[in-house]
Coordinates of C-alpha atoms in Angstrom, one line a residue:
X1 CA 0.0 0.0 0.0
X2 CA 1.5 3.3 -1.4
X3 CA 1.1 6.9 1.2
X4 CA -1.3 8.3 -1.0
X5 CA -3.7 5.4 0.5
X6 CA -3.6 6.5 4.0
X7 CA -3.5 10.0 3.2
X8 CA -7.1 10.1 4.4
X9 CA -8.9 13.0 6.2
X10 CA -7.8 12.6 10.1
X11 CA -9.7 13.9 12.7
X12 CA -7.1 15.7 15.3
X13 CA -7.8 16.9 18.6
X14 CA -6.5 20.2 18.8
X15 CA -7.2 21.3 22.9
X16 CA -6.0 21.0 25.9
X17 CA -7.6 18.3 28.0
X18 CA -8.3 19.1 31.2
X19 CA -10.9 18.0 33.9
X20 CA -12.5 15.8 31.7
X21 CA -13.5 18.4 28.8
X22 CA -11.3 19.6 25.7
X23 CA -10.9 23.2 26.2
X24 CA -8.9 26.2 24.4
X25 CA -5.6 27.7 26.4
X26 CA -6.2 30.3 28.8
X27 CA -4.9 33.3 26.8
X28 CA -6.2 31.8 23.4
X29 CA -2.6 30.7 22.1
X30 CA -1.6 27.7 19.6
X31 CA 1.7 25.9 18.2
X32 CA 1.6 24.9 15.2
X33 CA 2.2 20.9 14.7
X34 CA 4.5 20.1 11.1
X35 CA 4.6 17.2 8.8
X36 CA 8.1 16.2 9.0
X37 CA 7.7 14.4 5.4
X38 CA 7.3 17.7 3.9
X39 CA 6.8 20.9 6.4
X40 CA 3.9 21.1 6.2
X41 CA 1.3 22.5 8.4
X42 CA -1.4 19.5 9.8
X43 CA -3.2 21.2 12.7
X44 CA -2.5 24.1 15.1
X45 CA -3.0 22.9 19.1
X46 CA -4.0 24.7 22.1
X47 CA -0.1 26.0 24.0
X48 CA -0.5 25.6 27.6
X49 CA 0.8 27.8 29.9
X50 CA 1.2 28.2 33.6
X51 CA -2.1 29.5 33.9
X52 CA -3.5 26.4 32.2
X53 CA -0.9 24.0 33.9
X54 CA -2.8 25.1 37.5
X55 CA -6.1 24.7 36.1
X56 CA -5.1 21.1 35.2
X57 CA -3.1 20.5 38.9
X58 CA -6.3 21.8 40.8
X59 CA -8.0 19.3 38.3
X60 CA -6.2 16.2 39.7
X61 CA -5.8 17.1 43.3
X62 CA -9.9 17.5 42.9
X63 CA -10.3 13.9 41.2
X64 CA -7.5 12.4 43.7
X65 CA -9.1 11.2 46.3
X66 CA -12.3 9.3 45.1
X67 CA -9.9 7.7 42.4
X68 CA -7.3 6.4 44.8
X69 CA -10.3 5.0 47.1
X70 CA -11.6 3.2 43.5
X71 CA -11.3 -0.8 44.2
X72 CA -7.9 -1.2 42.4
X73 CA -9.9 -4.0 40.2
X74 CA -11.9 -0.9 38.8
X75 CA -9.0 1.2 38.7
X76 CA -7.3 -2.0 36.3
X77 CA -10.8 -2.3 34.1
X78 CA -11.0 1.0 32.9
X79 CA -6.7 0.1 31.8
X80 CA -8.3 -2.8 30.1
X81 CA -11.2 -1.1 28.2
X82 CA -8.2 1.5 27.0
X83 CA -6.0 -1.0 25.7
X84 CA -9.1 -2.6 23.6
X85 CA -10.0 0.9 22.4
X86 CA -6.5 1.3 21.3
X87 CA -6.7 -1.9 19.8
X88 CA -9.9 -1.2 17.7
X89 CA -8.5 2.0 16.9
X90 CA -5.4 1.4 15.5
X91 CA -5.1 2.2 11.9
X92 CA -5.8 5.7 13.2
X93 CA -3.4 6.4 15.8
X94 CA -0.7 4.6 13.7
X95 CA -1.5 7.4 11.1
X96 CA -1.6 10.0 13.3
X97 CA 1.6 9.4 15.0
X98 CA 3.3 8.7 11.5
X99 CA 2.4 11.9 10.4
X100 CA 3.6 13.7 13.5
X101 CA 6.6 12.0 14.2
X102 CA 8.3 10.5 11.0
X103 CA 7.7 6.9 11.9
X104 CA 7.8 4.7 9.2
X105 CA 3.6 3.3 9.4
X106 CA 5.0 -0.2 9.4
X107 CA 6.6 1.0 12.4
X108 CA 3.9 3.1 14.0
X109 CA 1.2 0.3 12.8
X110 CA 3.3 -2.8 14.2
X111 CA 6.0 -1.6 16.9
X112 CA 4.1 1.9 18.9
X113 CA 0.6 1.0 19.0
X114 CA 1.0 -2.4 19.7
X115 CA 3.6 -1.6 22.4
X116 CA 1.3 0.8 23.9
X117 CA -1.8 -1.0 24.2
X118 CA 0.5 -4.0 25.9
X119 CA 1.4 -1.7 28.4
X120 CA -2.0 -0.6 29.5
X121 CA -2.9 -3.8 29.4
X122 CA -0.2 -5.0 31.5
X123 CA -0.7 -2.3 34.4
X124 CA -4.5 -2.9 34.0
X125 CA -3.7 -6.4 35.1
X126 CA -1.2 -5.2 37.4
X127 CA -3.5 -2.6 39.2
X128 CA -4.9 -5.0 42.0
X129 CA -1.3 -7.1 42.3
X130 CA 0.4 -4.7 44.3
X131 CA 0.8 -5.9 47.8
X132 CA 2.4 -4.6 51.0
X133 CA 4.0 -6.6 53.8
X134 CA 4.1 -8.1 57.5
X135 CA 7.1 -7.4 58.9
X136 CA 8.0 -9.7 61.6
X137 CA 8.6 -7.4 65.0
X138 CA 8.5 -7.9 68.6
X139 CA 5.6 -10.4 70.1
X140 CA 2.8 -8.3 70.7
X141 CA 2.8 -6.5 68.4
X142 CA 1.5 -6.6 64.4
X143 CA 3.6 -4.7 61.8
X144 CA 2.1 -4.0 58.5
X145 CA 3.4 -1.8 55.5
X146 CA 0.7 -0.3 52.8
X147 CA 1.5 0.9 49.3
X148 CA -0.1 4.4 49.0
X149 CA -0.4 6.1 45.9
X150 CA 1.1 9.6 45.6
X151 CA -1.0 11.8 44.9
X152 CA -0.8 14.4 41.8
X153 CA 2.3 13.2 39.0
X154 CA 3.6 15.5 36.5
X155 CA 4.6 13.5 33.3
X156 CA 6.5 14.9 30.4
X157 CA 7.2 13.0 27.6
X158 CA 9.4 13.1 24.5
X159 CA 8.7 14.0 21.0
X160 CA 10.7 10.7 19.4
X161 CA 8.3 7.8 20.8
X162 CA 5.2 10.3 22.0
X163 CA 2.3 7.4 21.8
X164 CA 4.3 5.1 23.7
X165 CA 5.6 6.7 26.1
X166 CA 2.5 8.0 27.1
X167 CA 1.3 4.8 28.3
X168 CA 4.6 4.1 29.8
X169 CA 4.3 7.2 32.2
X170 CA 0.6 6.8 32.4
X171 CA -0.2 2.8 32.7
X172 CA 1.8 2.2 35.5
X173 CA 0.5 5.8 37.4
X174 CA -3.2 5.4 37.2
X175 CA -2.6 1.9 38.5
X176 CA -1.5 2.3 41.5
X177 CA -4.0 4.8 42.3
X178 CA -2.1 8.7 41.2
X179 CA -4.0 11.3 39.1
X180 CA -1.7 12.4 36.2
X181 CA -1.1 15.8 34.4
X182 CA 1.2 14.7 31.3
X183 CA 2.8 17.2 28.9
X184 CA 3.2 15.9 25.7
X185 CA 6.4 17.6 23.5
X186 CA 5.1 20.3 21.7
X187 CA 6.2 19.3 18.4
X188 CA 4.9 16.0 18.6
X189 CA 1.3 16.1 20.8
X190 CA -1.2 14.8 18.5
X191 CA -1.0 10.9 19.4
X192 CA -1.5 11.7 22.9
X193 CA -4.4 14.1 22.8
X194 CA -6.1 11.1 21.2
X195 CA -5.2 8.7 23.5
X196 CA -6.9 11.6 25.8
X197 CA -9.9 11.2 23.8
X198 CA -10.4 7.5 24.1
X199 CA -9.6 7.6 27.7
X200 CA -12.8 10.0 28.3
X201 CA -15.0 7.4 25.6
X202 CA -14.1 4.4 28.4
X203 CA -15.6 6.2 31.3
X204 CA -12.3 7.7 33.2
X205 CA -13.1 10.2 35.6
X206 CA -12.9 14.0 35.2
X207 CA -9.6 15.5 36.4
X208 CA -8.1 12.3 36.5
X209 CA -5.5 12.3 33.6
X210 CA -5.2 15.8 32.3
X211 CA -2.9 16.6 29.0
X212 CA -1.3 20.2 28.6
X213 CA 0.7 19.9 25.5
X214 CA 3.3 23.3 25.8
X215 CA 7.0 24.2 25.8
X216 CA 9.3 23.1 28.3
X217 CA 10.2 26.6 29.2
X218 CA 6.3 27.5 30.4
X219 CA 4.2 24.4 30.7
X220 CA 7.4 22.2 31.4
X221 CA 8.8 24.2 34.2
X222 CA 5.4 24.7 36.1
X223 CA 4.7 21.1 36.1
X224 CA 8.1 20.7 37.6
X225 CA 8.0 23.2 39.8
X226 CA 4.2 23.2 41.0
X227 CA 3.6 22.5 44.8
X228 CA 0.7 20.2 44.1
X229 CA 2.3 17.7 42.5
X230 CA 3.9 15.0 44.5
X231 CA 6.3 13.4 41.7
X232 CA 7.5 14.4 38.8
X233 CA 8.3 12.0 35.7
X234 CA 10.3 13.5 32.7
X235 CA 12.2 11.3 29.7
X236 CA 14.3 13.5 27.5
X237 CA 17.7 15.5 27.5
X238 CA 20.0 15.3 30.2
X239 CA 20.6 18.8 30.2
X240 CA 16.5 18.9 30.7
X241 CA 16.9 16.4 33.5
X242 CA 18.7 18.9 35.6
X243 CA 16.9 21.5 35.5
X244 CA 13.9 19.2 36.2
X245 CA 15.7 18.8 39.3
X246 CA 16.1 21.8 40.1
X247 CA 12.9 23.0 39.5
X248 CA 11.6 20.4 41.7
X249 CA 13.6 21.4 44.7
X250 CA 10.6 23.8 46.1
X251 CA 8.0 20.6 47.8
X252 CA 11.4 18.2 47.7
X253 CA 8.9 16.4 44.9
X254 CA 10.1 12.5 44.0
X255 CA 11.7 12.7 40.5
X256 CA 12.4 10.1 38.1
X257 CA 14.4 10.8 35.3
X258 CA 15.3 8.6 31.8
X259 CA 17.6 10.7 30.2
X260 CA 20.5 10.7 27.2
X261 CA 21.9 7.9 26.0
X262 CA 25.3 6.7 24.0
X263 CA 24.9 2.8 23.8
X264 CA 27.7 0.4 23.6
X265 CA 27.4 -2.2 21.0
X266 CA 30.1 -4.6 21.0
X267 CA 30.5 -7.1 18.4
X268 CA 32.8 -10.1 19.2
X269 CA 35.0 -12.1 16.7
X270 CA 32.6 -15.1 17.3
X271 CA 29.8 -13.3 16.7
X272 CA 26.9 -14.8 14.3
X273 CA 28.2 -12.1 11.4
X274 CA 24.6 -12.1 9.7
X275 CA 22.9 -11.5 13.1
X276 CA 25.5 -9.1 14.6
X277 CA 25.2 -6.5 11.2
X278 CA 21.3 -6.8 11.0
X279 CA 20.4 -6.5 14.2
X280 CA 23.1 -3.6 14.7
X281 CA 21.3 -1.9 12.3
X282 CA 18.3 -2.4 14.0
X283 CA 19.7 -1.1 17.3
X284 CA 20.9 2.4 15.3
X285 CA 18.3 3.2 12.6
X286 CA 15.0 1.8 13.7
X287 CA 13.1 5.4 14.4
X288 CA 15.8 7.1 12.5
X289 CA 18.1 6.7 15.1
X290 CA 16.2 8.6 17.4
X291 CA 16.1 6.5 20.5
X292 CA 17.4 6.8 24.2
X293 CA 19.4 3.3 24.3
X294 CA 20.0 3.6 20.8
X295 CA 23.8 1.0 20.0
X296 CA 25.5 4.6 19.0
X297 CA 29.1 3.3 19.2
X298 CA 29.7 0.0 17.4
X299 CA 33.0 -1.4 18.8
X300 CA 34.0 -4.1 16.8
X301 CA 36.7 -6.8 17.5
X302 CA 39.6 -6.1 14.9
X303 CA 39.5 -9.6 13.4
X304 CA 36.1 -9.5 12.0
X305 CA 35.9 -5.7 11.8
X306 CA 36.2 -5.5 8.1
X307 CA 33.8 -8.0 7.1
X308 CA 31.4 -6.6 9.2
X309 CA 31.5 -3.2 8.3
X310 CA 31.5 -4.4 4.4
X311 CA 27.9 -5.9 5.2
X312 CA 26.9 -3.2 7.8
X313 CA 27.6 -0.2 5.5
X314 CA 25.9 -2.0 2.6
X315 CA 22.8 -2.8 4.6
X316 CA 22.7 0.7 5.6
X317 CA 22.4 2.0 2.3
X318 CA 20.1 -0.2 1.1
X319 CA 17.4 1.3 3.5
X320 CA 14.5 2.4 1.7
X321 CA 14.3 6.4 2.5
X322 CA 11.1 7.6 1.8
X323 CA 7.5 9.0 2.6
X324 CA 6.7 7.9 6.4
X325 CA 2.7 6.9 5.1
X326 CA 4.1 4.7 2.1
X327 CA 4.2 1.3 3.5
X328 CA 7.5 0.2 1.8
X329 CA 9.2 3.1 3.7
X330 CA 12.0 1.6 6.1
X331 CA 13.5 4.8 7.2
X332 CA 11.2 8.1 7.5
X333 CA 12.8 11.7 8.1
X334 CA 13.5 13.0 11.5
X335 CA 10.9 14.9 13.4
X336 CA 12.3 18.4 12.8
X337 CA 14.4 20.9 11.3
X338 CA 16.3 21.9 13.9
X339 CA 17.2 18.5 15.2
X340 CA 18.0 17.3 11.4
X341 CA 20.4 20.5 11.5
X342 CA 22.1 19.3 14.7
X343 CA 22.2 15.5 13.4
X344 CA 24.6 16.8 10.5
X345 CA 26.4 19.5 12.3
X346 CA 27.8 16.3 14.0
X347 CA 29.4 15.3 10.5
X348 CA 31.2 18.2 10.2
X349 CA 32.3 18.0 13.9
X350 CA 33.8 14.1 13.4
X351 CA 35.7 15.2 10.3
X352 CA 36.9 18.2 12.3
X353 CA 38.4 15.1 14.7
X354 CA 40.0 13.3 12.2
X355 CA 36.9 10.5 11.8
X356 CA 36.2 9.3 8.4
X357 CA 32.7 9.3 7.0
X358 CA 32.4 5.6 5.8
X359 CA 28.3 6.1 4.9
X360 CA 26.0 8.5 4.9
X361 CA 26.4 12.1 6.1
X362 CA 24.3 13.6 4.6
X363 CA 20.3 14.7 3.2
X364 CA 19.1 12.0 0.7
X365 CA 19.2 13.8 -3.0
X366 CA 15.9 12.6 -4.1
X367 CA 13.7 15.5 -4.8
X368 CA 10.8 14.1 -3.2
X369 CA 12.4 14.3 -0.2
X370 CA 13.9 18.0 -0.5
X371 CA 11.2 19.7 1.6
X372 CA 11.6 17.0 4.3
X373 CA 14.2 16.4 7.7
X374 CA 15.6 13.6 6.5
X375 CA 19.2 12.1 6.9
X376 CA 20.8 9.5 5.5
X377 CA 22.3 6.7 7.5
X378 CA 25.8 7.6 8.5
X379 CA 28.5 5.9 9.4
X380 CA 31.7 7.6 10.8
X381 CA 35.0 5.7 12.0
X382 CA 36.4 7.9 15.0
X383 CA 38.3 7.7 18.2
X384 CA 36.3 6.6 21.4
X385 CA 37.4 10.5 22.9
X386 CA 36.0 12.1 20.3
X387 CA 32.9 14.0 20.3
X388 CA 30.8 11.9 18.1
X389 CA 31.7 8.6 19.8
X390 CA 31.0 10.8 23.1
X391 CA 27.6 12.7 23.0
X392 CA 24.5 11.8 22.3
X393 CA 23.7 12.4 18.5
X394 CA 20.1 11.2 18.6
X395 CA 20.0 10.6 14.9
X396 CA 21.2 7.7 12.4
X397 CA 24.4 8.1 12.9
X398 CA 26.5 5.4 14.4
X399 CA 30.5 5.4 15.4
X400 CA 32.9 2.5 14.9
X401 CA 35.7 2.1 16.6
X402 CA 37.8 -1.1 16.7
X403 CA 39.5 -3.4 19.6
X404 CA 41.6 -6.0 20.7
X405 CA 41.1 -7.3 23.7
X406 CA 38.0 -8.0 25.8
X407 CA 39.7 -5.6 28.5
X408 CA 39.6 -3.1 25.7
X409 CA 36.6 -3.8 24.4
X410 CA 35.2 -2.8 28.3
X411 CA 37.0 0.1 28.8
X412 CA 35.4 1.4 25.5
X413 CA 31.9 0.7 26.5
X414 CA 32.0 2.7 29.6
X415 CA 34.3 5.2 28.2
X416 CA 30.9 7.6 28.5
X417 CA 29.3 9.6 30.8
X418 CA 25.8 7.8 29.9
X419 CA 24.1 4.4 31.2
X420 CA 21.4 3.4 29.6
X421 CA 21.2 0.6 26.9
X422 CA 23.6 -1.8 25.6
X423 CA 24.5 -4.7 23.6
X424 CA 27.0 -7.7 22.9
X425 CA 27.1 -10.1 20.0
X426 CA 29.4 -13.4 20.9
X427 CA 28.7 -17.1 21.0
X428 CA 30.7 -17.3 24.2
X429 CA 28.1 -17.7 27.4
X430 CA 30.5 -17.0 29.9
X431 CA 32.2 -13.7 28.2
X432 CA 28.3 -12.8 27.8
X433 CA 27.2 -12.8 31.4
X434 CA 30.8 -11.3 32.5
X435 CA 30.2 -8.3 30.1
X436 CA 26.4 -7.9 30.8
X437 CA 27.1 -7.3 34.7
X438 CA 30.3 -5.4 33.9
X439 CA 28.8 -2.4 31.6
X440 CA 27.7 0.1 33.0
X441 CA 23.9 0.7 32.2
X442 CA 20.5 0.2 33.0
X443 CA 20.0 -2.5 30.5
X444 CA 22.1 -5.1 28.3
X445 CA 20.9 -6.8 25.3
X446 CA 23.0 -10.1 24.9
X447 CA 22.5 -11.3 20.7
X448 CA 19.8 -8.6 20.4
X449 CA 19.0 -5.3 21.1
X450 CA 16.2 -3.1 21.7
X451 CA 14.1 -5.3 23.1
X452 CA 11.4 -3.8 25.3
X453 CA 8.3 -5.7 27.3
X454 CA 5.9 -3.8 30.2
X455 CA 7.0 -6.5 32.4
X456 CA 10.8 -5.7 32.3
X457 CA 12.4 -2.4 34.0
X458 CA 13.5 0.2 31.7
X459 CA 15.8 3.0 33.1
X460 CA 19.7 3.9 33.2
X461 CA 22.3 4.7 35.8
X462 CA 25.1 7.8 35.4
X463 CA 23.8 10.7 33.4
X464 CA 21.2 8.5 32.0
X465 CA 18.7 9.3 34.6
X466 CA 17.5 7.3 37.8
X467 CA 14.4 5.7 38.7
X468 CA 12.5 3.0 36.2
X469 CA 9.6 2.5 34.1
X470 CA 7.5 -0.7 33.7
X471 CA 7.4 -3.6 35.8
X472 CA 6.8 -3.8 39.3
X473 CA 9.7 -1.2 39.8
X474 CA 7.6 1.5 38.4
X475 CA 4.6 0.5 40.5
X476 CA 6.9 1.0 43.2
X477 CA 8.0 4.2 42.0
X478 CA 4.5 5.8 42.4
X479 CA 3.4 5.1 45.3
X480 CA 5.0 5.4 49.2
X481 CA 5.4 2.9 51.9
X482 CA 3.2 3.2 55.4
X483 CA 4.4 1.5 58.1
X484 CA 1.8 0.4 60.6
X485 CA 1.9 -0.5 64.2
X486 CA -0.9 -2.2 66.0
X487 CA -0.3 -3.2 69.4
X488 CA -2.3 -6.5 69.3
X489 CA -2.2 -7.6 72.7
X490 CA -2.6 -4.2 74.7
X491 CA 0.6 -4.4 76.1
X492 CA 1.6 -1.4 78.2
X493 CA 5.1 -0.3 77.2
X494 CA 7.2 -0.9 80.5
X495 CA 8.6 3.0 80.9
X496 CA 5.1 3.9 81.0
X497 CA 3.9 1.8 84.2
X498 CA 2.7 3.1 87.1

């Protein structure tokens, strides 16, 4: 199926959502939401500000108290009914986020909806499994802890996986019994003011989710700053992530934090060479490279090093480039200007260093594509100090560097300042295991990578952030521990006898 079959009218919600109705901004003010295919304009959406931000806080402090009381079993139904109305609708929001984002549809159809309605799904079946605990304490008396929900959460989510990630923030909040005030990135909101919309078609509450899509410098800094809200839950930049945390200092709010990423991919000499090039390609191209635990740095044992990159570099240019919508599309365009602008201002930084452009490195010629953000995939050779093979590019654009030694091989792969994801390709179990609890980061692929479940903790360690999403971690993560003391057989504490 070609784009010009799914180029059919969309509807797109275009307002903020807050207490349960769609409404316009306070002082009347829009963004206006691009096609990154082609630039051009595809809606304009309500900007939320401050103003708007409290109206959507007082909102969910309003709606917190009967929700939290809700039997969890409810709480994990109305999850359910979400994840089948995502279900039902998902040749739409596949469109919708294609056309925001850049995802190729095979992606968006396939990989984001289908990862999103898991997770709802997942915490909807998880809402009535969190438990607390006896602890055994001195005879006499019975020790019990609760699991309490927080209260009010402020959730802002990235523009490069916007549907997903709004039901990784959201599933496992509304679970455990929080009201949520998300902001969606302002360049990408439209997937997750309709997840808004189906959300108010199952029968959630009023002023229990509430979406303010705005900029981080307004909306973004009032959510993190905002006395009402109890946590505050932010994936993006690392240079974000700080000021998050300072923002948040004012109520000493709980933070959690998934932040930048510069993943280690190391490809053994007894590697399975077919396996190890496609799925490396996978781990640095898949969303055009623009993905947190993205493998970034391919470091590649010197004795297979050229017959890999002989099949890597010919794999990469053999990725179909194209319109987002047209099913054949492998590889759509990024989702903006600016950031395709700072994706190749990194190729003229890594020839600056001395690395050599092996691929890529540039915009595609084709003149269908002119008006677009797109980038080709690049491949640069550089040193593991240089800039390229040290900051996080967020684009397809992958550095190779070459080793000897497994010793070297580790001392490469936590060469960075970041934590997050990671792989290794090798047919040796032991050197496996040794390396997966030696890098440093949050997660380690061992003969894959990128592989993601609701079930499975997903977070980093260093300057990759703190804190987790999915599984029972993130359960964990919302809500707050209550110990309680009962004194069971009326025993009168000896210092107090008369």
């Amino acid at each position: 199926m070609g784009a010009t079959d799914l180029k059919t009218e969309l509807d797109f919600v275009d307002r903020l959502f807050i207490n349960g109705e769609f409404v316009a901004a306070a002082d009347g003010a829009t963004i206006d939401v691009f096609n990154p295919h082609d630039a051009s304009l595809l809606t304009r959406v309500a900007e939320a500000k401050a103003q708007d931000v409290d109206r959507a806080v007082d909102a969910a402090q309003a709606a917190f108290p009967k929700w939290s009381r809700m039997a969890a079993a409810d709480r994990g139904r109305l999850l359910l009914k979400l994840a089948d109305r995502i279900e039902a609708q998902a040749d739409e929001l596949a469109r919708i986020e294609t056309l925001d984002t850049g995802h190729p549809i095979r992606d968006s159809r396939h990989i984001d909806v289908v990862r999103t309605s898991m997770c709802f799904r997942y915490f909807g079946g998880m809402a009535d499994k969190l438990q607390g605990s006896v602890v055994p304490v001195e005879p006499g008396f019975l020790n019990y802890v609760l699991r309490e929900p927080i209260g009010v959460v402020g959730q802002i989510v990235p523009w490069n996986f916007p549907l997903m990630f709004t039901s990784w923030k959201m599933g496992p909040a509304l679970a455990a019994g929080n009201t949520v005030v998300l902001k969606p990135a302002e360049i990408t909101p439209l997937s997750t003011l309709k997840i808004a919309q189906l959300m108010a078609e199952v029968g959630f509450p009023p002023g229990v989710v509430n979406i303010v899509p705005g900029y981080g410098a307004s909306a973004g800094q009032r959510l993190a700053e905002h006395p009402g809200v109890g946590k505050i839950a932010f994936t993006g930049s690392t240079a974000t992530g700080r000021r998050i945390v300072e923002a948040s200092k004012g109520n000493l709010k709980r933070v959690q934090l998934e932040l930048g990423g510069k993943g280690a991919n190391i490809i053994f000499e007894d590697a399975n060479l077919e396996a190890a090039v496609n799925g490396s390609a996978w781990a640095i191209f898949h969303n055009q490279g623009q993905a947190c635990i993205a493998g970034s740095r391919l470091i590649i044992h010197n004795q297979i090093a050229d017959a890999f990159l002989e099949k890597f570099i010919a794999l990469a240019r053999s990725i179909r480039i194209g319109d987002p919508l047209d099913t054949a599309t492998e590889m759509g365009p990024l989702s903006s200007a600016q950031h395709r602008d700072k994706v190749l201002s990194y190729v003229e930084i890594a020839r600056e260093q001395g690395g050599q452009i092996l691929s890529g490195g540039r915009a595609p010629s084709a003149q269908e594509l002119a008006a677009g953000y797109y980038v080709e995939p690049t491949v640069v050779q550089a040193r593991p100090t240089d800039r390229v093979a040290q900051e996080e590019v967020f684009g397809p654009f992958v550095t190779v560097t070459r080793f000897s030694t497994d010793d070297e091989a580790l001392a490469i792969a936590n060469s960075t300042e970041y934590g997050l994801g990671s792989g290794l390709w090798t047919r040796d179990l032991q050197r496996a295991h040794r390396f997966a609890r030696a890098i440093r980061a949050g997660m380690c692929w061992i003969n894959s990578y990128k592989r993601v479940n609701p079930g499975s903790p997903f977070g980093g360690v260093g300057q990759s952030g703190y804190g987790r999403e999915m599984g029972f971690e993130a359960m964990h993560d919302y809500t707050e521990s209550k110990s309680i003391w009962v004194n069971v057989d009326a025993v009168i504490p000896p210092h107090f006898k008369r």
